[in-house]
Short mmCIF file of C-alpha atoms and ligand atoms in Angstrom, two decimals:
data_model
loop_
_atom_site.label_atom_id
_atom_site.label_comp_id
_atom_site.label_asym_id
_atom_site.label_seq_id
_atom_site.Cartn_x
_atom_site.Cartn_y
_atom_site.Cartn_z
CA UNK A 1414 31.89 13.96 -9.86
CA UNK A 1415 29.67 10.87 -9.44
CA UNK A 1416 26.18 11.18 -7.64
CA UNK A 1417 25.96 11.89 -4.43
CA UNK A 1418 21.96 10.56 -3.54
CA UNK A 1419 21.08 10.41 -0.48
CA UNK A 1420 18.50 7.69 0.37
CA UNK A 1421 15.34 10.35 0.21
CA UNK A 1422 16.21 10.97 -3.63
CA UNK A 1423 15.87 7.41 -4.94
CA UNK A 1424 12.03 6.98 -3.31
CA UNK A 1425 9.91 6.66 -6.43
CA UNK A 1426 10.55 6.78 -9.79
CA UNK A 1427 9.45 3.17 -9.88
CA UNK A 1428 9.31 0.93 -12.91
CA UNK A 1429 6.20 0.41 -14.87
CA UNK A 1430 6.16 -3.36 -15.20
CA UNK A 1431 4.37 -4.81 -17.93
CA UNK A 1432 1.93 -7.86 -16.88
CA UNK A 1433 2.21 -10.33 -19.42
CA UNK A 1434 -0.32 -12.98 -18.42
CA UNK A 1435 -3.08 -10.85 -17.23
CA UNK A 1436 -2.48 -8.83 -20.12
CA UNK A 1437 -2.86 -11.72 -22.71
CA UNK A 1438 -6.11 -13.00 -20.45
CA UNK A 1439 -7.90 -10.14 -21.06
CA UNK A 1440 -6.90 -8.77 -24.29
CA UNK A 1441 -5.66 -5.14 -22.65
CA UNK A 1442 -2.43 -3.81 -21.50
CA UNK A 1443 -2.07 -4.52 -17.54
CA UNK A 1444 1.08 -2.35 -15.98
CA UNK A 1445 1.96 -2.70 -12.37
CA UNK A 1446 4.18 0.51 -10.81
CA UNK A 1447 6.87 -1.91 -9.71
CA UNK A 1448 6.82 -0.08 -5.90
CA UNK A 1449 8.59 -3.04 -3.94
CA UNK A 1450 11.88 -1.03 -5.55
CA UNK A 1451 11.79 1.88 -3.70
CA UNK A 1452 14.76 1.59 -0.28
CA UNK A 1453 12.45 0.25 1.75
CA UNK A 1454 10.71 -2.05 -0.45
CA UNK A 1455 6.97 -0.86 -0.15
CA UNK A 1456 4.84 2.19 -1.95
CA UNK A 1457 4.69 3.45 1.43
CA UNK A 1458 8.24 5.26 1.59
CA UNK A 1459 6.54 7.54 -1.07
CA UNK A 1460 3.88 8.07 1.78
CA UNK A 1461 6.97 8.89 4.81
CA UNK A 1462 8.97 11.29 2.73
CA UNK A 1463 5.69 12.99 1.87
CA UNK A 1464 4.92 13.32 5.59
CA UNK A 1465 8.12 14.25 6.93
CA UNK A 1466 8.56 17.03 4.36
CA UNK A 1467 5.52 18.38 5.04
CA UNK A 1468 5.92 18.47 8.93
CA UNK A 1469 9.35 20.01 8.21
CA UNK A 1470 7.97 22.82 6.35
CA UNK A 1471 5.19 23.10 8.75
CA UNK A 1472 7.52 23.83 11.61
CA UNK A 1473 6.50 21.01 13.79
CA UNK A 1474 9.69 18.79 13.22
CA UNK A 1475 13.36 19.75 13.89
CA UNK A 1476 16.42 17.31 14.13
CA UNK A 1477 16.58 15.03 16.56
CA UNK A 1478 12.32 15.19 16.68
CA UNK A 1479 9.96 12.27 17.15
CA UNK A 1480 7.87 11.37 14.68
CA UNK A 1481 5.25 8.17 16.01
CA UNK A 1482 2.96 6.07 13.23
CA UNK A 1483 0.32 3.55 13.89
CA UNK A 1484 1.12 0.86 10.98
CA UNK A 1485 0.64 -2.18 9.68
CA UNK A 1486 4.72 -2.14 8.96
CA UNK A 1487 5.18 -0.80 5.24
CA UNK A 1488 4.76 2.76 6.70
CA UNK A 1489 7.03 2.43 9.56
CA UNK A 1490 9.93 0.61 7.90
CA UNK A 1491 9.66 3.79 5.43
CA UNK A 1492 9.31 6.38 8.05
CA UNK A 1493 12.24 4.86 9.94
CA UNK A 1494 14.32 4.70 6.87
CA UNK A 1495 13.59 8.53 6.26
CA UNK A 1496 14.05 9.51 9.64
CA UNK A 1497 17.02 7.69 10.23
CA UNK A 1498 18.49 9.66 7.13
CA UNK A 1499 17.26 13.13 8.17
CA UNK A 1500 18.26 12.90 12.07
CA UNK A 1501 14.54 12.10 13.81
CA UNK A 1502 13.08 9.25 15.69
CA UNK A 1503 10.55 7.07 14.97
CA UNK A 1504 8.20 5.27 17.26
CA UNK A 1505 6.20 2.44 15.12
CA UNK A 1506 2.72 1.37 16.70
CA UNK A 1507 1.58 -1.98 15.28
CA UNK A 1508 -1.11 -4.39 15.55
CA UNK A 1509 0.39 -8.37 16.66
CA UNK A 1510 -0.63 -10.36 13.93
CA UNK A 1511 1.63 -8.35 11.53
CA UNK A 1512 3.71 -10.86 9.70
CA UNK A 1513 7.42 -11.69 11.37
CA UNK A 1514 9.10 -10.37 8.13
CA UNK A 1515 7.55 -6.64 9.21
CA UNK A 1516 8.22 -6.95 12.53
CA UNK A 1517 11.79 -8.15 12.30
CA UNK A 1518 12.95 -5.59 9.92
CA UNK A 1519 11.70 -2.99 11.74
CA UNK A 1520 13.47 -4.06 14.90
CA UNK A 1521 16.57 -4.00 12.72
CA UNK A 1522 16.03 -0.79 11.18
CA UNK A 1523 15.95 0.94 15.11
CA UNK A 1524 12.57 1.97 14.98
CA UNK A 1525 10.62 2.10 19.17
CA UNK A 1526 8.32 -1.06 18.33
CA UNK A 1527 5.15 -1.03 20.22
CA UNK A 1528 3.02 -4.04 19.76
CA UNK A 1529 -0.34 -3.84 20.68
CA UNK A 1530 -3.55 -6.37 20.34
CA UNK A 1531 -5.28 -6.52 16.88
CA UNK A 1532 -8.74 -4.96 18.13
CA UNK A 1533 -11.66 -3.76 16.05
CA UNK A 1534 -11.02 0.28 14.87
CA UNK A 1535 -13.92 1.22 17.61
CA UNK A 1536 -11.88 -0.44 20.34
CA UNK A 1537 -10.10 2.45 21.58
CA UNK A 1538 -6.90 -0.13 22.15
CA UNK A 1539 -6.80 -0.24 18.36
CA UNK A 1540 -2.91 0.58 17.16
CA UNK A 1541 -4.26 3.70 15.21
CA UNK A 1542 -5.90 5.16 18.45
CA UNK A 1543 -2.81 4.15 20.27
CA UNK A 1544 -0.46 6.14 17.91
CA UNK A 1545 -2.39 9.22 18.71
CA UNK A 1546 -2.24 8.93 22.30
CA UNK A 1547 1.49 8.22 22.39
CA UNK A 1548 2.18 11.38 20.19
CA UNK A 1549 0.39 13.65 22.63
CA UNK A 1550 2.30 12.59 24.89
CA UNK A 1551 5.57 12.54 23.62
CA UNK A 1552 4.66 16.15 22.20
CA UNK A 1553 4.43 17.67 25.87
CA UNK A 1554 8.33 16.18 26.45
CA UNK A 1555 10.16 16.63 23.26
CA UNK A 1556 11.87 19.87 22.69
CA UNK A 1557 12.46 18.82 18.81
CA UNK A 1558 8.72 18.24 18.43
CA UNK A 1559 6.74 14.77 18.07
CA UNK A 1560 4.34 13.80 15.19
CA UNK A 1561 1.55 11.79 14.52
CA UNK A 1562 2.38 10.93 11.16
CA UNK A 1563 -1.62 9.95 10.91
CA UNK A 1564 -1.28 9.01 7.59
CA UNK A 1565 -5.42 7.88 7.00
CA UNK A 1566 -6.14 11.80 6.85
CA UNK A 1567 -2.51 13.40 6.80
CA UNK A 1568 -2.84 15.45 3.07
CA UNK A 1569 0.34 14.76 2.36
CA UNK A 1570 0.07 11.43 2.13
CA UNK A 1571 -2.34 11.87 -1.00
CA UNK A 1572 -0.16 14.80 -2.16
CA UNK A 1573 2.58 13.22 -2.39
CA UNK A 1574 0.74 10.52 -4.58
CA UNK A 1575 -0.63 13.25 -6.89
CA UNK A 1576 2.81 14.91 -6.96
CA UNK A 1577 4.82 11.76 -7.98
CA UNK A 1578 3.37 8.50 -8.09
CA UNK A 1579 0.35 9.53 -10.24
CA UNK A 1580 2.41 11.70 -12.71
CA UNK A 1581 4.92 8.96 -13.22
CA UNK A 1582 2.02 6.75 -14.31
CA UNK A 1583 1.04 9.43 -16.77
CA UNK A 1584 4.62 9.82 -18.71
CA UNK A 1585 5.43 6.38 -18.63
CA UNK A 1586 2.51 5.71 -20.31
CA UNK A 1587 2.71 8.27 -22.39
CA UNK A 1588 -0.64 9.43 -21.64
CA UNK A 1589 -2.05 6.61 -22.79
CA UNK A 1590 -3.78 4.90 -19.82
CA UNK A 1591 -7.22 4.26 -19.92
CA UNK A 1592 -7.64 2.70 -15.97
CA UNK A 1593 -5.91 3.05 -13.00
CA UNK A 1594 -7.24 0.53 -9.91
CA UNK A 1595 -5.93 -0.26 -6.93
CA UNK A 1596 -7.01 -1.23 -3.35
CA UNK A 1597 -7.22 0.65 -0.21
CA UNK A 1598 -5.28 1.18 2.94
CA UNK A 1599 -5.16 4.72 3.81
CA UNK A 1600 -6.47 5.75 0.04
CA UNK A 1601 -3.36 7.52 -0.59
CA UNK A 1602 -2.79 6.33 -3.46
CA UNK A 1603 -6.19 5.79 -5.21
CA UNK A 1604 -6.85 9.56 -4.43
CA UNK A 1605 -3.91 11.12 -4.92
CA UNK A 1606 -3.00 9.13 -8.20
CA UNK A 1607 -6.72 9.74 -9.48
CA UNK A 1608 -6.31 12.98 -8.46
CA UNK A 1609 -3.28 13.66 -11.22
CA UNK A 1610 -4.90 11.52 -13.59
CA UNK A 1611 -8.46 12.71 -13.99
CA UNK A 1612 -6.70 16.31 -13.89
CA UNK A 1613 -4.73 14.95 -17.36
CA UNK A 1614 -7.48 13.61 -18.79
CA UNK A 1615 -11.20 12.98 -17.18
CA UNK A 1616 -11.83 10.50 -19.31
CA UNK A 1617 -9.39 7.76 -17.24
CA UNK A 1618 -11.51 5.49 -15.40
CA UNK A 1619 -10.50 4.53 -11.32
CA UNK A 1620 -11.40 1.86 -9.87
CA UNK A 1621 -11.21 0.49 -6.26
CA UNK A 1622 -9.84 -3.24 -5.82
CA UNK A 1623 -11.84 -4.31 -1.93
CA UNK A 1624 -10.26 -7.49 -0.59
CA UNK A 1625 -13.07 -9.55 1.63
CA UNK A 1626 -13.29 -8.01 5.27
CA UNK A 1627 -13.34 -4.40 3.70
CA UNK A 1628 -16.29 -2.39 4.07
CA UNK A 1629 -15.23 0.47 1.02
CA UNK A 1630 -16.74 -1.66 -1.83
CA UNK A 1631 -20.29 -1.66 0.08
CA UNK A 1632 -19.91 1.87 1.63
CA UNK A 1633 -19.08 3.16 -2.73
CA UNK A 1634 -21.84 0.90 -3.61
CA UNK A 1635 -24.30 2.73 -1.26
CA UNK A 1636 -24.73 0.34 1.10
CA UNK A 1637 -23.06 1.74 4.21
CA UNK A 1638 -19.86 0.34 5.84
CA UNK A 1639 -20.48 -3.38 5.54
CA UNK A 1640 -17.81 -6.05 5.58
CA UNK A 1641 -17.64 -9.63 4.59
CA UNK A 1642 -15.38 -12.41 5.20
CA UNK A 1643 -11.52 -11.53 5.59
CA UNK A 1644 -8.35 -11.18 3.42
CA UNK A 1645 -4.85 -12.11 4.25
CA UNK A 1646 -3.60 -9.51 2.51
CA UNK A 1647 -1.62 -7.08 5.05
CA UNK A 1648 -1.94 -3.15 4.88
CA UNK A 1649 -5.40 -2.69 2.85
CA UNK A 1650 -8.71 -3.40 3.77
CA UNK A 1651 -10.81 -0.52 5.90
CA UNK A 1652 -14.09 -0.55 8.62
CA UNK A 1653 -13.97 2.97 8.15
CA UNK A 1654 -14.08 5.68 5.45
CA UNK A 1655 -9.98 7.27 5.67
CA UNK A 1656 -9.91 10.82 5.28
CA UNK A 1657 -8.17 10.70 2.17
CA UNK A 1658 -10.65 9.41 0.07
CA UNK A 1659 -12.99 12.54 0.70
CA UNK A 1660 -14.55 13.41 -2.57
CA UNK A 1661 -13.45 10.51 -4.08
CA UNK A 1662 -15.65 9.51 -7.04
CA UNK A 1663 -15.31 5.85 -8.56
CA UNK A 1664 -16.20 4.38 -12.25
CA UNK A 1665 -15.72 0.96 -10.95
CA UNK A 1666 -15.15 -1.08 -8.26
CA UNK A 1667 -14.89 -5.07 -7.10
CA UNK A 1668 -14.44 -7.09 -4.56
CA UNK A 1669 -12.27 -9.59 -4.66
CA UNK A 1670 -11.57 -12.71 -2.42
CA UNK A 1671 -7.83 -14.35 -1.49
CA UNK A 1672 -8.50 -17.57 -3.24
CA UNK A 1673 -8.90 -15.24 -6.61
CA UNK A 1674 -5.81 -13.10 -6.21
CA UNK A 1675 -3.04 -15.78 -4.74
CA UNK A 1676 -2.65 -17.83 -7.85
CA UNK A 1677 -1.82 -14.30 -9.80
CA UNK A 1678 0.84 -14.34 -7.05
CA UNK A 1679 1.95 -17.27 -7.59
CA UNK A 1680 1.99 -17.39 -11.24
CA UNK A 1681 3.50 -13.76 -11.53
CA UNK A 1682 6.40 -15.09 -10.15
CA UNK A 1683 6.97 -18.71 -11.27
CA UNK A 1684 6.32 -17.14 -14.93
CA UNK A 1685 7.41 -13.77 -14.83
CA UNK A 1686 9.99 -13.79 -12.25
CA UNK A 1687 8.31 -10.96 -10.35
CA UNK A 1688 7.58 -11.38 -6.67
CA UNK A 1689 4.87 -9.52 -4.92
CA UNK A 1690 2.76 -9.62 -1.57
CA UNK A 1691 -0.97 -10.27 -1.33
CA UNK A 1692 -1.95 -6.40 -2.16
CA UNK A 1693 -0.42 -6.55 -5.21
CA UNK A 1694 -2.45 -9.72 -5.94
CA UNK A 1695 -5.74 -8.29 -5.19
CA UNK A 1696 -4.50 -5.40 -7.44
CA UNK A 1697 -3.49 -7.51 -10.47
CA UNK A 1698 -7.41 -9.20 -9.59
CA UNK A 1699 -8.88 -5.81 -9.82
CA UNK A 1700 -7.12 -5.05 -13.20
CA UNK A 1701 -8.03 -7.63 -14.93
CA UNK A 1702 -11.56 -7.00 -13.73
CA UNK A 1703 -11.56 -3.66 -14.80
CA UNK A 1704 -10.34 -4.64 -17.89
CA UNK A 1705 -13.04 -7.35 -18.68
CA UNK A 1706 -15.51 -4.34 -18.08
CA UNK A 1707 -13.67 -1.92 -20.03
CA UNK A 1708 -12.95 -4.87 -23.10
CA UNK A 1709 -9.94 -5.75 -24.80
CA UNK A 1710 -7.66 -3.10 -26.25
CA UNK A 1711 -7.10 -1.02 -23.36
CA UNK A 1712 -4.40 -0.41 -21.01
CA UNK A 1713 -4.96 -0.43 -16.82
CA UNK A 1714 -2.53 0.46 -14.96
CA UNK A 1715 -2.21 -0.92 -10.79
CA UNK A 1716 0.23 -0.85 -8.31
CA UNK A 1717 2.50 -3.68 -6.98
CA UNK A 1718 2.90 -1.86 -3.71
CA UNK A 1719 5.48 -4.60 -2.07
CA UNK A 1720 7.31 -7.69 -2.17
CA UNK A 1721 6.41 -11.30 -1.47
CA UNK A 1722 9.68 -11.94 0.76
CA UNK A 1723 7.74 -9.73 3.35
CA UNK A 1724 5.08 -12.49 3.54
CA UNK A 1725 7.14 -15.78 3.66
CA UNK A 1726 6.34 -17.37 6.71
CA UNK A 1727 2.47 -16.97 4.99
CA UNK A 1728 1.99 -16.49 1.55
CA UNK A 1729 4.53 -19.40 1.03
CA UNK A 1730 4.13 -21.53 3.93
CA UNK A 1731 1.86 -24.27 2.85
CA UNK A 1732 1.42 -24.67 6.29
CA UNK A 1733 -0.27 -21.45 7.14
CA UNK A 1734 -2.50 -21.26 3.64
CA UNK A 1735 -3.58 -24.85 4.82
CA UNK A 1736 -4.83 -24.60 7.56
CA UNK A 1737 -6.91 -21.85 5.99
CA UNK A 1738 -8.14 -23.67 3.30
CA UNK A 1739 -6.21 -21.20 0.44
CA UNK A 1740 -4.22 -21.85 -2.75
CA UNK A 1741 -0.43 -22.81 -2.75
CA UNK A 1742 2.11 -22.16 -5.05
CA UNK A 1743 2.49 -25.43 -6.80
CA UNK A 1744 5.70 -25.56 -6.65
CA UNK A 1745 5.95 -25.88 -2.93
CA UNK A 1746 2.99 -28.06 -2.67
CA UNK A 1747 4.72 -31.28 -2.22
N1 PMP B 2663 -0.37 -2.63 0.09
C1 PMP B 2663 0.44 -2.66 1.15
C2 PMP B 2663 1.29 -3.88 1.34
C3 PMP B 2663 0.47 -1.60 2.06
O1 PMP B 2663 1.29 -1.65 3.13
C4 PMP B 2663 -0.38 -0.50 1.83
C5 PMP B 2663 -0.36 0.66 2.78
N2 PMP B 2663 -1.26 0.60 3.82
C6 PMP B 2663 -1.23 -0.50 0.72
C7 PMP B 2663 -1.18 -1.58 -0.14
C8 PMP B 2663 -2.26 0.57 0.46
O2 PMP B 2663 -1.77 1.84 0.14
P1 PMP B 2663 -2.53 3.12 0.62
O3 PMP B 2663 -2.25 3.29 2.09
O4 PMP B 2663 -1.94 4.24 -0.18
O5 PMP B 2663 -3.99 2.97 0.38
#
């Protein structure tokens, strides 16, 4: 009898890819958790099963329920995936100047789009805020029950981190990891993989990877929730402190800007055949950072959390990087 998987049973159990240049750079071993391979291409299915489990087993989900995200698009193309395999709904709320590729897919995949303004988090209008309201309102109509997946402070979105993503990290390396960095959307992953980590061994160092625009690296630094400049790096970056980082204690952390992490990009791919997205960049960045500090010999593990085909129309439209004075691959520049 062959296997009979159904799509929630092939999320995870990523790859650990092994970085070759930004390995030889810095004299340490640089691994990224290959997580454009899960089914819907992003760390974040990891992040949508973990959710919609948990809501099953809370009660507050039966077939044929609603469940309703606020997302950059990672999130909802995983949530739709999942619910379209277990029987719910999903109702994406996302912010306009999410890149085509997100939008489109999700479209295709049947998820409600709702596309609202890309305002400030205070601005009530904001897509996070605007998730919440919908929910509460869909949760007075829906006899199968409606969720706000909420995944900056839903528990099991770290849990499900700690659960699988961080011990996956810690057998495939055999236990021999001495960083793990990564940067921050809803914290997920930084807390729940430092969470299984530390609990192996409290020696591992974590680290936090800010892109420009994202107030964390000040706010760990101790000086309050201050941004500066921007990123075009889609689905990290935060004004605010997500509930999933509560407690969170750092042994490193850097900032680092676009015009730093898009030639790893670019280079990751032309020489290594590996495609990522501008997360994954900043990531790679922050390793190699981390390993400068930590000095040659040791082995950092990050997370390529999705795939550069979701960024075409900017990562690798000249065009677009132009006009914003940023790096191009090389071999598109003529
Ligand atoms: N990279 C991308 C492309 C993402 O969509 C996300 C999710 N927001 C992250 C990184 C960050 O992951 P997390 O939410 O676990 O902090």
């Amino acid at each position: 009898m062959p296997d009979q998987h159904l799509l929630p049973d092939v999320i995870g159990n990523t790859p650990l890819l092994y970085l070759r240049k930004a390995s030889e750079l810095t004299g340490c071993h640089i691994y990224g958790k290959a997580e454009f391979m899960n089914p819907g291409g992003s760390v974040k299915d990891r992040t949508a099963l973990g959710i919609i489990r948990a809501a099953e087993q809370a009660g507050e989900l039966q077939p044929g329920g609603v469940i309703v995200e606020g997302t950059a698009g990672n999130t909802g193309i995983g949530l739709t995936l999942v619910a379209n395999a277990l029987g719910y709904e999903c109702v994406i709320v996302m912010p306009q100047n999410a890149s085509e590729e997100k939008i489109s897919q999700l479209e295709m995949l049947g998820a409600e789009l709702l596309l609202v303004p890309s305002v400030p988090y205070a601005d009530t209008h904001h897509y996070i805020h605007t998730a919440e309201r919908v929910a509460a309102g869909r949760r007075k109509d829906e006899a199968h029950g409606a969720i706000w997946a909420r995944q900056f402070d839903n528990p099991a979105n770290r849990q499900i981190h700690y659960d699988t993503t961080g011990q996956e990290i810690w057998q495939q390396t055999e236990g021999k990891v001495d960083g793990f960095i990564c940067a921050v959307g809803t914290g997920g992953t930084l807390a729940g993989v430092a969470g299984a980590l530390r609990e192996h061994n409290k020696d591992i160092k974590i680290g936090l990877a800010d892109p420009m625009g994202s107030a964390l690296y000040s706010h760990f630094a101790g000086g309050g929730l201050r941004a500066e400049g921007e990123s075009i790096a889609e689905g990290i970056g935060v004004s605010f402190v997500p509930g999933n980082l509560a407690g969170l204690e750092l042994d490193f952390s850097c900032r680092v800007d676009d015009d730093e992490a898009l030639p790893l990009i670019y280079d990751l791919l032309k020489e290594e055949g590996i495609s990522v997205g501008g997360s994954a960049g900043i990531n790679i960045a922050g390793a190699m950072a981390m390993a400068r500090e930590l000095g040659p010999g040791h082995t950092i593990v990050t997370i390529l959390c999705d795939s550069g085909s979701r960024y075409q129309s900017k990562l690798f439209n000249p065009e677009y990087l132009w006009k914003r004075k940023l790096p191009y691959p090389h071999w598109i520049a003529n």
